[in-house]
């Protein structure tokens, strides 16, 4: 649970399961459709328990339940499947728990997100439901989006464009090749200007920072203790008020130990901190060490260290530590 590989392994297990189980059945399945662990198929009425038992006998930890059609209707994901003679009609389906809540039009996110919400729902209706159900589904869509504060004009415009995307045979027209995508925090006004500037080179994706994860849910894991962090830029103050900035890919506690050891053996060449402490007989305040920034990439960490040296008042570091820092960073500092 929680691993990015979990869905892949789950799908592989189910592929093996269905291959072996279907081979054992003593009757043929007219059709068989699976999405993750949801399966839609057709079996003779007197074989329902048999197929359920066969699937559940594969592994005691993988157990299936069965829903049978009622009045020749059954749901599958967002489809409402209707048996009509020897064919099946489909309609857009909502569970009883469906709230009708989508991205609110008043939310602080790019307008493109809101247009896409309407477009995706309209295309879902066109893809999932038969033409005879389109009118009622679009009416439901209009009512639902109105409750989510969407202007009627925008909704009608997006629905019209969704219709235009479909060819006569109901297929969606090929999508043009997409540009690279970069996610940046959304700031109304600024984001739109940046997107217009970068439109030919990169597609900017505005992300909001007011999420449920940030405002409601706590961390699942305890934070790593400061001294057990690695790949970082750090700052150690001295008892005289001066400060030393350094970086390490080791654990911070190991780096501090190296400073302490070199001070104890009077090795002033180890670092500017050691030189200062030995020359002036000062004591670094080891318990007040601070993490300036964490960065796993060495080159980025080098730049961040130089910026930190420039920004730190009363810094012990030698001027040569920042000699290669580009003047392009002056505005950042």
CSV table of C-alpha atoms in Angstrom, one decimal:
chain,number,residue,atom,x,y,z
A,1,UNK,CA,0.0,0.0,0.0
A,2,UNK,CA,1.2,3.5,-0.9
A,3,UNK,CA,3.9,2.3,-3.3
A,4,UNK,CA,3.7,3.8,-6.9
A,5,UNK,CA,4.3,0.2,-8.1
A,6,UNK,CA,1.2,-1.2,-6.3
A,7,UNK,CA,-1.3,-0.6,-9.1
A,8,UNK,CA,1.1,-2.2,-11.6
A,9,UNK,CA,1.6,-5.3,-9.5
A,10,UNK,CA,-2.1,-5.5,-8.8
A,11,UNK,CA,-2.9,-5.4,-12.5
A,12,UNK,CA,-0.3,-8.1,-13.2
A,13,UNK,CA,-1.8,-10.4,-10.6
A,14,UNK,CA,-5.3,-10.0,-11.9
A,15,UNK,CA,-4.1,-10.7,-15.5
A,16,UNK,CA,-2.6,-14.0,-14.3
A,17,UNK,CA,-5.7,-14.8,-12.3
A,18,UNK,CA,-8.1,-14.2,-15.1
A,19,UNK,CA,-6.1,-16.2,-17.6
A,20,UNK,CA,-6.0,-19.2,-15.3
A,21,UNK,CA,-9.6,-19.0,-14.1
A,22,UNK,CA,-11.2,-18.4,-17.4
A,23,UNK,CA,-9.3,-21.5,-18.8
A,24,UNK,CA,-10.9,-23.6,-16.1
A,25,UNK,CA,-14.5,-22.6,-16.9
A,26,UNK,CA,-16.6,-25.3,-18.6
A,27,UNK,CA,-18.5,-22.7,-20.6
A,28,UNK,CA,-17.6,-19.8,-22.9
A,29,UNK,CA,-18.0,-16.1,-21.9
A,30,UNK,CA,-19.6,-14.1,-24.7
A,31,UNK,CA,-17.5,-11.1,-23.6
A,32,UNK,CA,-15.2,-10.2,-20.8
A,33,UNK,CA,-14.2,-6.6,-19.8
A,34,UNK,CA,-12.0,-5.7,-16.8
A,35,UNK,CA,-10.8,-2.4,-15.4
A,36,UNK,CA,-8.5,-2.9,-12.5
A,37,UNK,CA,-10.6,-5.2,-10.3
A,38,UNK,CA,-14.1,-4.3,-11.8
A,39,UNK,CA,-15.3,-7.0,-14.2
A,40,UNK,CA,-18.2,-7.0,-16.6
A,41,UNK,CA,-19.2,-10.3,-18.3
A,42,UNK,CA,-22.2,-12.4,-19.3
A,43,UNK,CA,-22.8,-16.0,-18.0
A,44,UNK,CA,-25.8,-18.3,-18.1
A,45,UNK,CA,-28.2,-17.6,-15.2
A,46,UNK,CA,-27.5,-21.0,-13.6
A,47,UNK,CA,-23.7,-20.5,-13.7
A,48,UNK,CA,-23.4,-17.4,-11.6
A,49,UNK,CA,-22.4,-19.2,-8.4
A,50,UNK,CA,-20.0,-21.5,-10.4
A,51,UNK,CA,-18.0,-18.6,-11.8
A,52,UNK,CA,-17.9,-16.8,-8.5
A,53,UNK,CA,-16.6,-19.9,-6.8
A,54,UNK,CA,-14.0,-20.5,-9.5
A,55,UNK,CA,-12.6,-16.9,-9.2
A,56,UNK,CA,-12.6,-17.0,-5.4
A,57,UNK,CA,-10.8,-20.4,-5.3
A,58,UNK,CA,-7.7,-18.9,-6.9
A,59,UNK,CA,-6.4,-17.3,-3.7
A,60,UNK,CA,-8.0,-16.9,-0.3
A,61,UNK,CA,-6.8,-13.3,-0.1
A,62,UNK,CA,-8.5,-12.3,-3.4
A,63,UNK,CA,-12.3,-12.6,-3.1
A,64,UNK,CA,-14.9,-11.3,-5.5
A,65,UNK,CA,-18.5,-10.4,-5.0
A,66,UNK,CA,-21.2,-10.6,-7.7
A,67,UNK,CA,-23.8,-8.1,-8.8
A,68,UNK,CA,-26.4,-9.4,-11.3
A,69,UNK,CA,-28.5,-7.4,-13.7
A,70,UNK,CA,-31.9,-6.2,-12.6
A,71,UNK,CA,-34.6,-5.5,-15.2
A,72,UNK,CA,-31.9,-6.1,-17.9
A,73,UNK,CA,-29.8,-3.3,-16.5
A,74,UNK,CA,-26.5,-3.3,-14.6
A,75,UNK,CA,-23.8,-0.6,-13.8
A,76,UNK,CA,-20.1,-0.9,-14.6
A,77,UNK,CA,-17.9,2.0,-13.5
A,78,UNK,CA,-19.6,5.1,-15.0
A,79,UNK,CA,-21.6,3.1,-17.5
A,80,UNK,CA,-25.2,2.0,-17.2
A,81,UNK,CA,-25.5,-1.1,-19.4
A,82,UNK,CA,-28.9,-1.8,-20.8
A,83,UNK,CA,-29.6,-5.2,-22.5
A,84,UNK,CA,-31.7,-4.6,-25.6
A,85,UNK,CA,-32.3,-7.9,-27.4
A,86,UNK,CA,-28.9,-9.1,-28.6
A,87,UNK,CA,-27.2,-5.8,-28.1
A,88,UNK,CA,-26.2,-3.5,-25.2
A,89,UNK,CA,-27.0,0.2,-24.9
A,90,UNK,CA,-25.0,2.4,-22.6
A,91,UNK,CA,-25.9,5.5,-20.6
A,92,UNK,CA,-24.0,7.8,-18.2
A,93,UNK,CA,-24.2,6.3,-14.7
A,94,UNK,CA,-23.9,7.9,-11.2
A,95,UNK,CA,-23.8,6.1,-7.9
A,96,UNK,CA,-26.3,6.9,-5.2
A,97,UNK,CA,-23.5,8.7,-3.3
A,98,UNK,CA,-22.8,11.0,-6.3
A,99,UNK,CA,-22.8,14.6,-4.9
A,100,UNK,CA,-22.6,16.5,-8.1
A,101,UNK,CA,-19.7,18.6,-6.8
A,102,UNK,CA,-17.0,19.5,-9.2
A,103,UNK,CA,-14.3,22.2,-9.3
A,104,UNK,CA,-16.1,25.4,-8.3
A,105,UNK,CA,-16.0,28.2,-10.8
A,106,UNK,CA,-15.1,30.7,-8.0
A,107,UNK,CA,-12.0,28.7,-6.9
A,108,UNK,CA,-8.6,30.3,-7.1
A,109,UNK,CA,-7.3,28.3,-10.1
A,110,UNK,CA,-6.6,29.0,-13.8
A,111,UNK,CA,-9.7,29.5,-15.9
A,112,UNK,CA,-8.4,26.8,-18.2
A,113,UNK,CA,-9.1,24.3,-15.4
A,114,UNK,CA,-12.7,25.3,-15.3
A,115,UNK,CA,-13.2,25.2,-19.0
A,116,UNK,CA,-11.6,21.7,-19.1
A,117,UNK,CA,-14.0,20.6,-16.4
A,118,UNK,CA,-16.9,21.4,-18.6
A,119,UNK,CA,-15.3,19.9,-21.7
A,120,UNK,CA,-14.3,16.6,-20.0
A,121,UNK,CA,-17.8,16.1,-18.6
A,122,UNK,CA,-19.4,16.9,-22.0
A,123,UNK,CA,-17.1,14.5,-23.8
A,124,UNK,CA,-17.8,11.9,-21.2
A,125,UNK,CA,-21.5,12.1,-22.0
A,126,UNK,CA,-20.8,11.9,-25.8
A,127,UNK,CA,-18.5,8.9,-25.3
A,128,UNK,CA,-20.4,6.9,-22.7
A,129,UNK,CA,-24.1,7.3,-23.6
A,130,UNK,CA,-26.2,6.5,-26.6
A,131,UNK,CA,-27.5,9.5,-28.7
A,132,UNK,CA,-31.0,8.9,-27.3
A,133,UNK,CA,-29.7,9.8,-23.8
A,134,UNK,CA,-27.7,12.9,-24.7
A,135,UNK,CA,-30.4,15.4,-24.1
A,136,UNK,CA,-31.3,14.3,-20.6
A,137,UNK,CA,-27.6,14.0,-19.7
A,138,UNK,CA,-26.7,17.5,-21.0
A,139,UNK,CA,-29.6,18.9,-19.0
A,140,UNK,CA,-28.3,17.2,-15.9
A,141,UNK,CA,-24.8,18.6,-16.7
A,142,UNK,CA,-26.2,22.1,-17.0
A,143,UNK,CA,-28.0,21.9,-13.7
A,144,UNK,CA,-25.0,20.4,-11.9
A,145,UNK,CA,-22.6,23.0,-13.2
A,146,UNK,CA,-25.0,25.9,-12.4
A,147,UNK,CA,-24.9,24.7,-8.7
A,148,UNK,CA,-21.1,24.9,-9.0
A,149,UNK,CA,-21.3,28.5,-10.0
A,150,UNK,CA,-20.5,28.1,-13.7
A,151,UNK,CA,-21.8,30.8,-16.1
A,152,UNK,CA,-24.4,29.5,-18.5
A,153,UNK,CA,-22.6,31.1,-21.5
A,154,UNK,CA,-19.3,29.3,-20.7
A,155,UNK,CA,-21.1,25.9,-20.3
A,156,UNK,CA,-23.0,26.2,-23.6
A,157,UNK,CA,-19.8,27.3,-25.4
A,158,UNK,CA,-17.8,24.3,-24.0
A,159,UNK,CA,-20.6,21.9,-24.8
A,160,UNK,CA,-20.7,23.2,-28.4
A,161,UNK,CA,-16.9,22.7,-28.8
A,162,UNK,CA,-17.2,19.2,-27.4
A,163,UNK,CA,-19.7,18.3,-30.0
A,164,UNK,CA,-17.5,19.8,-32.7
A,165,UNK,CA,-14.6,17.5,-31.6
A,166,UNK,CA,-16.5,14.4,-32.6
A,167,UNK,CA,-16.6,13.2,-36.1
A,168,UNK,CA,-19.7,11.6,-37.7
A,169,UNK,CA,-18.8,8.1,-36.5
A,170,UNK,CA,-18.4,9.4,-32.9
A,171,UNK,CA,-14.6,9.3,-32.6
A,172,UNK,CA,-12.7,12.2,-31.2
A,173,UNK,CA,-10.4,14.0,-33.6
A,174,UNK,CA,-6.7,13.3,-33.1
A,175,UNK,CA,-5.1,15.5,-30.4
A,176,UNK,CA,-2.1,17.7,-31.5
A,177,UNK,CA,1.3,16.8,-30.0
A,178,UNK,CA,1.6,18.4,-26.6
A,179,UNK,CA,4.4,20.7,-25.4
A,180,UNK,CA,6.5,19.9,-22.2
A,181,UNK,CA,4.5,20.7,-19.1
A,182,UNK,CA,5.8,22.7,-16.1
A,183,UNK,CA,3.8,23.1,-12.9
A,184,UNK,CA,4.0,26.5,-11.2
A,185,UNK,CA,2.1,28.1,-8.3
A,186,UNK,CA,-1.0,29.9,-9.6
A,187,UNK,CA,-1.2,33.6,-9.0
A,188,UNK,CA,-4.1,35.3,-10.7
A,189,UNK,CA,-2.9,37.7,-13.4
A,190,UNK,CA,0.8,36.8,-13.3
A,191,UNK,CA,0.1,33.2,-14.3
A,192,UNK,CA,-1.8,34.2,-17.4
A,193,UNK,CA,1.0,36.5,-18.6
A,194,UNK,CA,3.7,33.9,-18.1
A,195,UNK,CA,1.6,31.3,-19.9
A,196,UNK,CA,1.2,33.6,-22.9
A,197,UNK,CA,5.0,34.3,-23.0
A,198,UNK,CA,5.9,30.6,-22.8
A,199,UNK,CA,3.1,29.2,-25.1
A,200,UNK,CA,5.4,28.2,-27.9
A,201,UNK,CA,8.0,26.4,-25.7
A,202,UNK,CA,6.3,25.0,-22.7
A,203,UNK,CA,2.8,24.5,-21.3
A,204,UNK,CA,2.5,26.0,-17.9
A,205,UNK,CA,0.2,24.2,-15.4
A,206,UNK,CA,-1.0,26.4,-12.5
A,207,UNK,CA,-1.3,24.5,-9.2
A,208,UNK,CA,-3.1,25.8,-6.1
A,209,UNK,CA,-1.5,25.5,-2.7
A,210,UNK,CA,-4.8,25.5,-0.7
A,211,UNK,CA,-5.3,21.7,-0.6
A,212,UNK,CA,-7.1,19.4,1.8
A,213,UNK,CA,-3.7,17.7,2.4
A,214,UNK,CA,-2.2,20.9,3.6
A,215,UNK,CA,-5.1,22.3,5.6
A,216,UNK,CA,-6.7,19.1,7.2
A,217,UNK,CA,-4.5,16.1,7.1
A,218,UNK,CA,-1.4,15.8,9.3
A,219,UNK,CA,1.9,14.1,8.3
A,220,UNK,CA,1.8,10.4,8.2
A,221,UNK,CA,5.4,10.1,9.3
A,222,UNK,CA,7.3,12.0,12.0
A,223,UNK,CA,9.7,14.5,10.6
A,224,UNK,CA,13.4,13.4,10.3
A,225,UNK,CA,15.4,14.8,13.3
A,226,UNK,CA,17.6,17.7,12.2
A,227,UNK,CA,20.9,16.0,12.8
A,228,UNK,CA,19.9,12.9,10.8
A,229,UNK,CA,19.1,15.0,7.6
A,230,UNK,CA,21.5,14.9,4.7
A,231,UNK,CA,22.1,16.6,1.3
A,232,UNK,CA,21.8,20.1,2.7
A,233,UNK,CA,23.2,23.6,3.2
A,234,UNK,CA,23.7,24.4,6.9
A,235,UNK,CA,24.6,27.3,9.1
A,236,UNK,CA,26.6,27.1,12.4
A,237,UNK,CA,26.8,30.2,14.6
A,238,UNK,CA,29.8,31.1,16.8
A,239,UNK,CA,29.7,32.4,20.3
A,240,UNK,CA,31.1,35.7,19.0
A,241,UNK,CA,28.1,36.3,16.7
A,242,UNK,CA,29.8,35.3,13.4
A,243,UNK,CA,28.3,32.4,11.4
A,244,UNK,CA,29.6,29.7,9.1
A,245,UNK,CA,27.8,28.3,6.1
A,246,UNK,CA,28.6,24.9,4.7
A,247,UNK,CA,27.0,22.0,2.8
A,248,UNK,CA,27.1,18.3,3.1
A,249,UNK,CA,25.7,15.1,1.5
A,250,UNK,CA,26.4,13.3,4.7
A,251,UNK,CA,24.2,13.2,7.8
A,252,UNK,CA,24.5,16.6,9.5
A,253,UNK,CA,25.6,15.0,12.8
A,254,UNK,CA,28.6,13.4,10.9
A,255,UNK,CA,29.6,16.7,9.4
A,256,UNK,CA,29.4,18.4,12.8
A,257,UNK,CA,31.6,15.7,14.2
A,258,UNK,CA,34.2,16.4,11.5
A,259,UNK,CA,34.3,20.1,12.5
A,260,UNK,CA,34.6,19.2,16.2
A,261,UNK,CA,37.4,16.7,15.5
A,262,UNK,CA,39.5,19.1,13.4
A,263,UNK,CA,39.1,21.8,16.0
A,264,UNK,CA,40.3,19.4,18.7
A,265,UNK,CA,43.5,18.5,16.7
A,266,UNK,CA,44.1,22.2,15.7
A,267,UNK,CA,43.6,21.6,12.0
A,268,UNK,CA,42.7,25.1,10.8
A,269,UNK,CA,42.8,24.1,7.1
A,270,UNK,CA,39.7,22.0,7.4
A,271,UNK,CA,37.3,24.8,7.1
A,272,UNK,CA,36.8,28.5,7.8
A,273,UNK,CA,34.9,27.6,11.0
A,274,UNK,CA,37.9,25.5,12.3
A,275,UNK,CA,40.3,28.3,11.4
A,276,UNK,CA,38.2,30.9,13.3
A,277,UNK,CA,37.6,28.7,16.3
A,278,UNK,CA,41.3,27.8,16.7
A,279,UNK,CA,42.7,31.2,16.0
A,280,UNK,CA,40.4,33.1,18.3
A,281,UNK,CA,39.8,30.3,20.9
A,282,UNK,CA,36.0,30.6,20.2
A,283,UNK,CA,33.4,27.9,20.7
A,284,UNK,CA,30.9,27.2,17.9
A,285,UNK,CA,27.3,26.9,19.1
A,286,UNK,CA,26.8,23.3,17.9
A,287,UNK,CA,23.2,23.0,19.4
A,288,UNK,CA,22.1,26.0,17.4
A,289,UNK,CA,23.0,24.7,14.0
A,290,UNK,CA,20.3,25.4,11.3
A,291,UNK,CA,19.4,23.8,8.0
A,292,UNK,CA,19.3,26.5,5.4
A,293,UNK,CA,17.9,24.4,2.5
A,294,UNK,CA,17.8,20.7,1.5
A,295,UNK,CA,18.9,19.8,-2.1
A,296,UNK,CA,19.9,16.4,-3.4
A,297,UNK,CA,21.6,17.6,-6.6
A,298,UNK,CA,25.2,18.6,-6.1
A,299,UNK,CA,25.4,21.4,-8.6
A,300,UNK,CA,22.2,23.0,-7.3
A,301,UNK,CA,23.5,22.6,-3.7
A,302,UNK,CA,26.7,24.4,-4.6
A,303,UNK,CA,24.8,27.4,-6.0
A,304,UNK,CA,22.5,27.5,-3.0
A,305,UNK,CA,25.5,27.4,-0.6
A,306,UNK,CA,27.1,30.4,-2.4
A,307,UNK,CA,23.8,32.3,-2.2
A,308,UNK,CA,23.5,31.5,1.5
A,309,UNK,CA,27.0,32.8,2.1
A,310,UNK,CA,26.2,36.0,0.3
A,311,UNK,CA,23.0,36.5,2.3
A,312,UNK,CA,24.4,35.7,5.7
A,313,UNK,CA,25.6,38.7,7.7
A,314,UNK,CA,28.8,38.3,9.7
A,315,UNK,CA,29.8,35.3,7.6
A,316,UNK,CA,33.0,33.5,8.3
A,317,UNK,CA,33.3,32.0,4.9
A,318,UNK,CA,36.1,33.2,2.7
A,319,UNK,CA,35.3,35.5,-0.2
A,320,UNK,CA,36.7,33.0,-2.7
A,321,UNK,CA,33.8,30.6,-1.8
A,322,UNK,CA,31.5,32.7,-3.9
A,323,UNK,CA,33.8,33.9,-6.6
A,324,UNK,CA,32.2,31.7,-9.3
A,325,UNK,CA,28.6,32.7,-8.4
A,326,UNK,CA,27.1,34.3,-11.5
A,327,UNK,CA,25.9,38.0,-11.3
A,328,UNK,CA,22.5,36.7,-12.6
A,329,UNK,CA,21.8,35.7,-8.9
A,330,UNK,CA,22.2,39.3,-7.6
A,331,UNK,CA,18.5,40.0,-7.8
A,332,UNK,CA,17.7,36.8,-5.9
A,333,UNK,CA,20.2,37.7,-3.1
